Amino acid sequence: MSALSPDPIVAADSAEAAGAIPLRFVGPDDVIAEPARAWAERMGFKGKPGQIVVVPNTDGGIDHVLVGAGKTFDPTSARALSARLPTGLYRLEVKPEDARVAALAFLLGRYAFDRYKPRADTSEVRLVAPEGFDAAEASRIASACALAREMVDTPAADMGPLQMETIAREIAEAHGATLSVVTGDDLLEQNYPAIHAVGRAAAPHRAPRILEIGWNLDRTDRPLVALVGKGVAFDSGGLDIKPAAGMRNMKKDMGGAAHALALGRLVMQAGLDVRLVVLVAAVENAISADAFRPGDILSSRKGLTIEIGNTDAEGRLILADALARASEHAPDLTLDFATLTGAARIALGPELPPLYTDDDTLAADLLAAADAVRDPLWRMPLWPGYRAAIDSDLADVRNDSAGWAQGGSITAALFLQKFAPTTGAWAHMDIFAWNPRNRPGWPEGGEAQGLRAAYAMLRARYAKS
Ligand code: BES
Ligand code: MN
Ligand code: ZN
């Protein structure tokens, strides 16, 4: 990913840390001492969020930097720092708990998608590690988010099912995990009919597949965690084709797979006390003579038949088989990530991924973790009253819910619930995986959502003591 220096966090006890430039976070009502006050006034500094004023010293250097904090300081605003500060080593002048959040935000803000064009800014901003900051852990978390974002940002031509497989293989090999892959017509033999149906229209070199990473599976004393991801390399909508505007960003439809793989890597890096299974259904929802059709009735791994009302509701089909496969491991906990519905955005907008689970403890743990690491999730209901909307006269279930129920993110989650493991808790996150507007620290493009929250929850539950 980014060509920035790999180690932007400097230990507090290092020699150079003593000379670090203070970052002074100032709100509209805070008093600034002279002579910086006069300078700040001259520069139009009002303490608004996003404002940055460099206060020079007398020998051509920087004395300190005033950073607009607004009325209440939001430490995640530090995502903008790497793009907006001049080259230098800085230290955060805020209380340690905010500084730790800000330092991770700073790392997350360093991501830039520069695979096809070198990045414009070349400043090298570094930060002194705040008190109690685990720099190695933060760097792993930031790398996981960067991996997910880079996979999302990479165009579909270069992030097809095969590339997802390659990334899964690299992750598995790096941690002594196994990877098994079932591809193309073998999916029929191995009983993944829904994944095969959705992906069979793609070109042969982009054949559908299921990727399964297994880690520590012989450690049957440990709880088993399954991570499942929707990996639609490109979602044209299939024969019920999407309009141009809706298709434009569908390279991101493998965002769930990117999240599951990146989170799986984190779990293994952290050595959490679990057995781990990562399942990715990797397909392209393409159009060809062999494409599945509206009105088709698919079989599924679980045995339930599925009437296709719309080929654009493809994510739930491939997840049906992946979740059924997860069930066979009798997991204690299953998390799935999927860019599943446009309706999730109608309900909650791009920044709040709906979280679905019937397990109140899991919901509470995930929401508490989301809050703590500033990676929001919003619980939505698996409302049983809408289950009838996915009934079919001809099959066990239909993939496009009846119009009366509206709530498309909810009915999609209810569809998944029919296939999800019942041995333990299951949670589903309907993520957007995308920043729709460009602002410093949050470039338009791929975004990790719920990944840090899920990891914090897993860590709280399963870190080795
Ligand atoms: N991948 C899309 C959902 C999506 C669209 C996510 C835009 C993020 C942004 C999914 O496969 C899809 O097309 N869903 C349809 C379902 C409908 C046909 C029942 C949708 O949400 O419109
Ligand atoms: Mn679709
Ligand atoms: Zn899709």
Coordinates of C-alpha atoms and ligand atoms in Angstrom, one line a residue, residues 230 232 234-237 240 242 245-247 249-250 252-254 285 309-316 338-346 399-401 408-409 411-412 430-434, ligand 1:
K230 CA -19.3 -11.9 0.9
V232 CA -18.5 -10.5 -4.9
F234 CA -18.0 -7.2 -9.1
D235 CA -21.8 -7.0 -8.8
S236 CA -23.3 -6.1 -12.2
G237 CA -26.6 -7.2 -10.8
D240 CA -31.6 -8.1 -13.4
K242 CA -28.1 -2.6 -12.2
A245 CA -25.1 4.7 -11.1
G246 CA -25.7 1.7 -8.9
M247 CA -23.1 -0.4 -10.7
N249 CA -18.8 1.3 -7.2
M250 CA -19.6 -2.4 -7.3
K252 CA -16.4 -2.9 -3.5
D253 CA -18.9 -5.8 -3.3
M254 CA -16.1 -8.0 -2.0
N285 CA -22.0 -11.6 -10.5
G309 CA -36.8 -13.1 -7.7
N310 CA -33.9 -10.9 -8.6
T311 CA -30.4 -11.9 -9.6
D312 CA -29.1 -8.8 -7.9
A313 CA -29.8 -10.2 -4.5
E314 CA -26.8 -12.5 -5.0
G315 CA -24.9 -11.8 -1.8
R316 CA -27.3 -13.7 0.4
A338 CA -21.3 -8.3 3.8
T339 CA -22.0 -5.4 1.5
L340 CA -25.4 -6.9 1.4
T341 CA -28.0 -4.3 0.7
G342 CA -28.5 -0.7 -0.5
A343 CA -31.4 -0.6 2.0
A344 CA -28.9 -0.6 4.9
R345 CA -27.8 2.9 3.7
I346 CA -31.4 4.1 3.4
N399 CA -34.1 -14.1 -2.4
D400 CA -35.9 -10.9 -3.0
S401 CA -38.4 -10.1 -0.3
G408 CA -34.6 -4.5 2.8
S409 CA -31.6 -4.8 5.1
T411 CA -35.3 -9.1 5.3
A412 CA -31.8 -9.8 3.9
D430 CA -24.4 -5.2 6.6
I431 CA -21.4 -2.9 5.9
F432 CA -21.0 -0.2 3.3
A433 CA -17.1 -0.5 3.3
W434 CA -16.8 2.9 1.6
Ligands
BES1 N1 -24.2 -5.4 -3.4 C1 -25.5 -5.0 -3.4 C2 -25.9 -4.1 -2.2 C3 -25.2 -2.8 -2.2 C4 -25.6 -1.8 -3.1 C5 -24.3 -2.5 -1.2 C6 -25.0 -0.5 -2.9 C7 -23.8 -1.3 -1.0 C8 -24.1 -0.3 -1.9 C9 -26.4 -6.2 -3.4 O1 -26.0 -7.3 -4.0 C10 -27.7 -5.8 -4.0 O2 -27.7 -5.5 -5.2 N2 -28.8 -5.8 -3.2 C11 -30.1 -5.4 -3.8 C12 -31.1 -6.4 -3.3 C13 -32.4 -6.3 -4.0 C14 -32.3 -6.7 -5.4 C15 -33.4 -7.2 -3.3 C16 -30.4 -4.0 -3.2 O3 -30.0 -3.7 -2.1 O4 -30.9 -3.2 -3.9

